[in-house]
Amino acid sequence: MTQQVKAAPSKRFFVSMLTRDIDLKDSILDLLDNCVDGVLRKTKHLDKSKERPYDGYWAKISASPERFIIEDNCGGISLDIAIDEAFVLGRENIGRDIDIPTVGMYGIGMKRAMFKMGRHSIVKSRHKQDHYVVEIPPEWLADNEDWNLDLSPYDIEFEQDGTVIEIRELYDEIAIQFDNDERPFLDNLKNDIERFYSVILKKGFKVYLNNEEISPYSLDVLFPTDFSIDTIPPYAYQAEVNGVLIDINVGFYRPLATEQELEDETGVARSSKNAGWTVICNDRVVVHRDTSAMTGWGIGIIPKFHNQFIAIAGAVHFSTENNPINLPLNTTKRGLDTSSPVYWHAIHYMQEGLRKFIDFTNDWKGREKEAEIQNRFSNTKFVESTAIALSIPTDTI
């Protein structure tokens, strides 16, 4: 006689495994990703002709040892999605956002963040005529049979469509991170948001951390003001692979290191933090100022990064409006899938660009030439990396 055996997951085990491989910072950044994705779902397609297409949208984070709150005005969660998808542990409808340039793929970010931080979560949202609240109380985790949650109408005093997520009863190891007198976590989180959301912040989106507005980190490189003289134009490359647009730019972000700088190891270490590759997927920075083999350094004809190359910086932009699954992202969205065919294509041209500026640096190093080379850099200005390809005369690329 055929009998059925139990194959359902244990709720505690599932939640434990879901949160084990992500740290606190990344779980908070996942929630910020959801805010930005909300803007994209609301607008469908950002007007790329605008310098600041995210103007008017914001996310506010409040973190203390008692509770964590993130709220936004990014469109809210529709009632249909809340009932059928938003609280499911994993997305069944992978193609839901196929025409929106998001980075969300798996549908676990919000739940993973809530379970990572505390025992009690409350989600309130307004989307057009829908106003509701969903609560995940501590008792939910203890009941292994019932995986459903209660959604109730709620009179939310929102001025705009948006969402508020509040997490209470924080775990001890989380609560202490939100006490800046004990740990520097919140300062580090601020720095990470500056870097990883630098493109989006420059495009008008605002993020507040405990009432402090966060400013974007610069991704500028030096750009010649006059191409008629002997100058050092950045390298630019553009292509489309598997439906993903690739935009590669690399150049000098500062004058070359002097002999005196190279002898001063402390100064060089400080300056080298701004060198290397920044990798961006649909406006989110995934890798920031990397100088490892992951971005082509020390592979093939490219030497390992050395202090004499501290002036070289580049940015790679991957973008798609078809399906984020094609982006070279790992499952945490904070690291690269270096086996991706899209990334394999890009890294060849990243190295080609690096070679140009490595050779230039090697040719000009030496104390006797420093005055001449510094004079060359006087005929440059700072340009945002996203604008480089459009600014270089085609006969110099």
PDB file of N, CA and C in Angstrom, residues 68-79 82-83 86-87 110 120-136 150-168:
ATOM      1  N   PHE A  68      13.993  48.549  14.736  1.00  0.00           N
ATOM      2  CA  PHE A  68      14.497  48.982  13.421  1.00  0.00           C
ATOM      3  C   PHE A  68      13.284  49.331  12.567  1.00  0.00           C
ATOM      4  N   ILE A  69      13.346  50.498  11.904  1.00  0.00           N
ATOM      5  CA  ILE A  69      12.246  50.932  11.030  1.00  0.00           C
ATOM      6  C   ILE A  69      12.837  51.436   9.718  1.00  0.00           C
ATOM      7  N   ILE A  70      12.247  51.024   8.614  1.00  0.00           N
ATOM      8  CA  ILE A  70      12.558  51.612   7.319  1.00  0.00           C
ATOM      9  C   ILE A  70      11.233  51.991   6.664  1.00  0.00           C
ATOM     10  N   GLU A  71      11.143  53.224   6.226  1.00  0.00           N
ATOM     11  CA  GLU A  71       9.931  53.710   5.567  1.00  0.00           C
ATOM     12  C   GLU A  71      10.303  54.419   4.286  1.00  0.00           C
ATOM     13  N   ASP A  72       9.379  54.410   3.320  1.00  0.00           N
ATOM     14  CA  ASP A  72       9.656  55.042   2.036  1.00  0.00           C
ATOM     15  C   ASP A  72       8.385  55.606   1.436  1.00  0.00           C
ATOM     16  N   ASN A  73       8.558  56.371   0.364  1.00  0.00           N
ATOM     17  CA  ASN A  73       7.416  56.896  -0.405  1.00  0.00           C
ATOM     18  C   ASN A  73       7.501  56.399  -1.845  1.00  0.00           C
ATOM     19  N   CYS A  74       7.863  55.121  -1.985  1.00  0.00           N
ATOM     20  CA  CYS A  74       8.232  54.557  -3.295  1.00  0.00           C
ATOM     21  C   CYS A  74       7.110  53.753  -3.958  1.00  0.00           C
ATOM     22  N   GLY A  75       5.869  54.025  -3.594  1.00  0.00           N
ATOM     23  CA  GLY A  75       4.762  53.410  -4.313  1.00  0.00           C
ATOM     24  C   GLY A  75       3.957  52.398  -3.544  1.00  0.00           C
ATOM     25  N   GLY A  76       4.521  51.850  -2.480  1.00  0.00           N
ATOM     26  CA  GLY A  76       3.795  50.849  -1.708  1.00  0.00           C
ATOM     27  C   GLY A  76       3.723  49.497  -2.401  1.00  0.00           C
ATOM     28  N   ILE A  77       3.102  48.547  -1.712  1.00  0.00           N
ATOM     29  CA  ILE A  77       2.935  47.180  -2.229  1.00  0.00           C
ATOM     30  C   ILE A  77       1.454  46.981  -2.529  1.00  0.00           C
ATOM     31  N   SER A  78       1.154  46.626  -3.759  1.00  0.00           N
ATOM     32  CA  SER A  78      -0.261  46.442  -4.120  1.00  0.00           C
ATOM     33  C   SER A  78      -0.861  45.301  -3.304  1.00  0.00           C
ATOM     34  N   LEU A  79      -2.178  45.361  -3.121  1.00  0.00           N
ATOM     35  CA  LEU A  79      -2.850  44.351  -2.316  1.00  0.00           C
ATOM     36  C   LEU A  79      -2.701  42.963  -2.925  1.00  0.00           C
ATOM     37  N   ALA A  82       0.741  41.707  -2.177  1.00  0.00           N
ATOM     38  CA  ALA A  82       0.867  41.409  -0.752  1.00  0.00           C
ATOM     39  C   ALA A  82       0.234  40.065  -0.413  1.00  0.00           C
ATOM     40  N   ILE A  83      -0.922  39.785  -0.987  1.00  0.00           N
ATOM     41  CA  ILE A  83      -1.641  38.545  -0.678  1.00  0.00           C
ATOM     42  C   ILE A  83      -0.967  37.326  -1.293  1.00  0.00           C
ATOM     43  N   ALA A  86       4.317  38.869  -1.840  1.00  0.00           N
ATOM     44  CA  ALA A  86       5.291  39.630  -1.060  1.00  0.00           C
ATOM     45  C   ALA A  86       5.785  38.902   0.185  1.00  0.00           C
ATOM     46  N   PHE A  87       4.929  38.078   0.796  1.00  0.00           N
ATOM     47  CA  PHE A  87       5.305  37.422   2.045  1.00  0.00           C
ATOM     48  C   PHE A  87       5.609  35.934   1.865  1.00  0.00           C
ATOM     49  N   MET A 110      13.044  40.987   1.784  1.00  0.00           N
ATOM     50  CA  MET A 110      12.314  41.574   2.910  1.00  0.00           C
ATOM     51  C   MET A 110      12.174  40.573   4.050  1.00  0.00           C
ATOM     52  N   HIS A 120       9.620  39.993  15.896  1.00  0.00           N
ATOM     53  CA  HIS A 120       8.287  40.556  15.689  1.00  0.00           C
ATOM     54  C   HIS A 120       8.382  41.632  14.607  1.00  0.00           C
ATOM     55  N   SER A 121       7.672  41.462  13.504  1.00  0.00           N
ATOM     56  CA  SER A 121       7.728  42.404  12.388  1.00  0.00           C
ATOM     57  C   SER A 121       6.328  42.870  12.015  1.00  0.00           C
ATOM     58  N   ILE A 122       6.246  44.144  11.635  1.00  0.00           N
ATOM     59  CA  ILE A 122       4.980  44.741  11.202  1.00  0.00           C
ATOM     60  C   ILE A 122       5.231  45.489   9.903  1.00  0.00           C
ATOM     61  N   VAL A 123       4.425  45.189   8.891  1.00  0.00           N
ATOM     62  CA  VAL A 123       4.540  45.845   7.593  1.00  0.00           C
ATOM     63  C   VAL A 123       3.244  46.593   7.308  1.00  0.00           C
ATOM     64  N   LYS A 124       3.361  47.906   7.113  1.00  0.00           N
ATOM     65  CA  LYS A 124       2.210  48.738   6.754  1.00  0.00           C
ATOM     66  C   LYS A 124       2.470  49.318   5.371  1.00  0.00           C
ATOM     67  N   SER A 125       1.440  49.333   4.536  1.00  0.00           N
ATOM     68  CA  SER A 125       1.644  49.834   3.180  1.00  0.00           C
ATOM     69  C   SER A 125       0.400  50.530   2.654  1.00  0.00           C
ATOM     70  N   ARG A 126       0.646  51.536   1.837  1.00  0.00           N
ATOM     71  CA  ARG A 126      -0.424  52.212   1.090  1.00  0.00           C
ATOM     72  C   ARG A 126      -0.059  52.157  -0.381  1.00  0.00           C
ATOM     73  N   HIS A 127      -0.959  51.613  -1.173  1.00  0.00           N
ATOM     74  CA  HIS A 127      -0.781  51.564  -2.627  1.00  0.00           C
ATOM     75  C   HIS A 127      -2.109  51.940  -3.272  1.00  0.00           C
ATOM     76  N   LYS A 128      -2.158  53.153  -3.795  1.00  0.00           N
ATOM     77  CA  LYS A 128      -3.400  53.678  -4.376  1.00  0.00           C
ATOM     78  C   LYS A 128      -4.525  53.599  -3.348  1.00  0.00           C
ATOM     79  N   GLN A 129      -5.591  52.861  -3.637  1.00  0.00           N
ATOM     80  CA  GLN A 129      -6.707  52.791  -2.696  1.00  0.00           C
ATOM     81  C   GLN A 129      -6.501  51.743  -1.606  1.00  0.00           C
ATOM     82  N   ASP A 130      -5.447  50.944  -1.685  1.00  0.00           N
ATOM     83  CA  ASP A 130      -5.207  49.877  -0.713  1.00  0.00           C
ATOM     84  C   ASP A 130      -4.413  50.403   0.483  1.00  0.00           C
ATOM     85  N   HIS A 131      -4.912  50.156   1.702  1.00  0.00           N
ATOM     86  CA  HIS A 131      -4.226  50.496   2.943  1.00  0.00           C
ATOM     87  C   HIS A 131      -4.334  49.266   3.851  1.00  0.00           C
ATOM     88  N   TYR A 132      -3.209  48.704   4.276  1.00  0.00           N
ATOM     89  CA  TYR A 132      -3.289  47.469   5.055  1.00  0.00           C
ATOM     90  C   TYR A 132      -2.053  47.305   5.937  1.00  0.00           C
ATOM     91  N   VAL A 133      -2.136  46.342   6.836  1.00  0.00           N
ATOM     92  CA  VAL A 133      -1.031  45.982   7.705  1.00  0.00           C
ATOM     93  C   VAL A 133      -0.931  44.467   7.760  1.00  0.00           C
ATOM     94  N   VAL A 134       0.305  43.972   7.765  1.00  0.00           N
ATOM     95  CA  VAL A 134       0.585  42.537   7.935  1.00  0.00           C
ATOM     96  C   VAL A 134       1.553  42.409   9.102  1.00  0.00           C
ATOM     97  N   GLU A 135       1.219  41.541  10.029  1.00  0.00           N
ATOM     98  CA  GLU A 135       2.055  41.365  11.219  1.00  0.00           C
ATOM     99  C   GLU A 135       2.595  39.940  11.267  1.00  0.00           C
ATOM    100  N   ILE A 136       3.883  39.833  11.602  1.00  0.00           N
ATOM    101  CA  ILE A 136       4.503  38.518  11.814  1.00  0.00           C
ATOM    102  C   ILE A 136       4.905  38.455  13.283  1.00  0.00           C
ATOM    103  N   ASP A 150      -1.921  37.108   8.657  1.00  0.00           N
ATOM    104  CA  ASP A 150      -3.144  37.902   8.600  1.00  0.00           C
ATOM    105  C   ASP A 150      -2.865  39.274   8.000  1.00  0.00           C
ATOM    106  N   LEU A 151      -3.667  39.656   7.022  1.00  0.00           N
ATOM    107  CA  LEU A 151      -3.612  40.994   6.428  1.00  0.00           C
ATOM    108  C   LEU A 151      -4.896  41.711   6.800  1.00  0.00           C
ATOM    109  N   SER A 152      -4.760  42.903   7.378  1.00  0.00           N
ATOM    110  CA  SER A 152      -5.935  43.632   7.863  1.00  0.00           C
ATOM    111  C   SER A 152      -5.949  45.042   7.279  1.00  0.00           C
ATOM    112  N   PRO A 153      -7.138  45.566   6.972  1.00  0.00           N
ATOM    113  CA  PRO A 153      -7.243  46.970   6.547  1.00  0.00           C
ATOM    114  C   PRO A 153      -6.689  47.865   7.653  1.00  0.00           C
ATOM    115  N   TYR A 154      -6.077  48.969   7.244  1.00  0.00           N
ATOM    116  CA  TYR A 154      -5.430  49.836   8.224  1.00  0.00           C
ATOM    117  C   TYR A 154      -5.490  51.264   7.723  1.00  0.00           C
ATOM    118  N   ASP A 155      -5.922  52.169   8.575  1.00  0.00           N
ATOM    119  CA  ASP A 155      -6.035  53.582   8.200  1.00  0.00           C
ATOM    120  C   ASP A 155      -4.671  54.240   8.401  1.00  0.00           C
ATOM    121  N   ILE A 156      -3.862  54.201   7.356  1.00  0.00           N
ATOM    122  CA  ILE A 156      -2.499  54.711   7.436  1.00  0.00           C
ATOM    123  C   ILE A 156      -2.478  56.188   7.047  1.00  0.00           C
ATOM    124  N   GLU A 157      -1.839  56.993   7.875  1.00  0.00           N
ATOM    125  CA  GLU A 157      -1.767  58.422   7.604  1.00  0.00           C
ATOM    126  C   GLU A 157      -0.524  58.731   6.764  1.00  0.00           C
ATOM    127  N   PHE A 158      -0.478  58.160   5.572  1.00  0.00           N
ATOM    128  CA  PHE A 158       0.616  58.427   4.638  1.00  0.00           C
ATOM    129  C   PHE A 158       0.219  59.576   3.719  1.00  0.00           C
ATOM    130  N   GLU A 159       1.141  60.481   3.472  1.00  0.00           N
ATOM    131  CA  GLU A 159       0.870  61.540   2.507  1.00  0.00           C
ATOM    132  C   GLU A 159       1.057  61.030   1.078  1.00  0.00           C
ATOM    133  N   GLN A 160       1.898  59.982   0.913  1.00  0.00           N
ATOM    134  CA  GLN A 160       2.162  59.403  -0.401  1.00  0.00           C
ATOM    135  C   GLN A 160       2.127  57.887  -0.293  1.00  0.00           C
ATOM    136  N   ASP A 161       1.968  57.236  -1.429  1.00  0.00           N
ATOM    137  CA  ASP A 161       2.030  55.774  -1.425  1.00  0.00           C
ATOM    138  C   ASP A 161       3.424  55.329  -0.972  1.00  0.00           C
ATOM    139  N   GLY A 162       3.453  54.367  -0.072  1.00  0.00           N
ATOM    140  CA  GLY A 162       4.732  53.894   0.435  1.00  0.00           C
ATOM    141  C   GLY A 162       4.552  52.772   1.427  1.00  0.00           C
ATOM    142  N   THR A 163       5.658  52.376   2.059  1.00  0.00           N
ATOM    143  CA  THR A 163       5.667  51.230   2.961  1.00  0.00           C
ATOM    144  C   THR A 163       6.493  51.548   4.207  1.00  0.00           C
ATOM    145  N   VAL A 164       6.051  51.030   5.339  1.00  0.00           N
ATOM    146  CA  VAL A 164       6.804  51.105   6.591  1.00  0.00           C
ATOM    147  C   VAL A 164       7.010  49.682   7.108  1.00  0.00           C
ATOM    148  N   ILE A 165       8.258  49.330   7.365  1.00  0.00           N
ATOM    149  CA  ILE A 165       8.579  48.035   7.964  1.00  0.00           C
ATOM    150  C   ILE A 165       9.189  48.296   9.334  1.00  0.00           C
ATOM    151  N   GLU A 166       8.567  47.737  10.358  1.00  0.00           N
ATOM    152  CA  GLU A 166       9.068  47.900  11.724  1.00  0.00           C
ATOM    153  C   GLU A 166       9.400  46.527  12.297  1.00  0.00           C
ATOM    154  N   ILE A 167      10.590  46.420  12.857  1.00  0.00           N
ATOM    155  CA  ILE A 167      11.044  45.155  13.437  1.00  0.00           C
ATOM    156  C   ILE A 167      11.304  45.384  14.924  1.00  0.00           C
ATOM    157  N   ARG A 168      10.605  44.630  15.758  1.00  0.00           N
ATOM    158  CA  ARG A 168      10.712  44.759  17.210  1.00  0.00           C
ATOM    159  C   ARG A 168      11.349  43.503  17.802  1.00  0.00           C
TER     160      ARG A 168
END
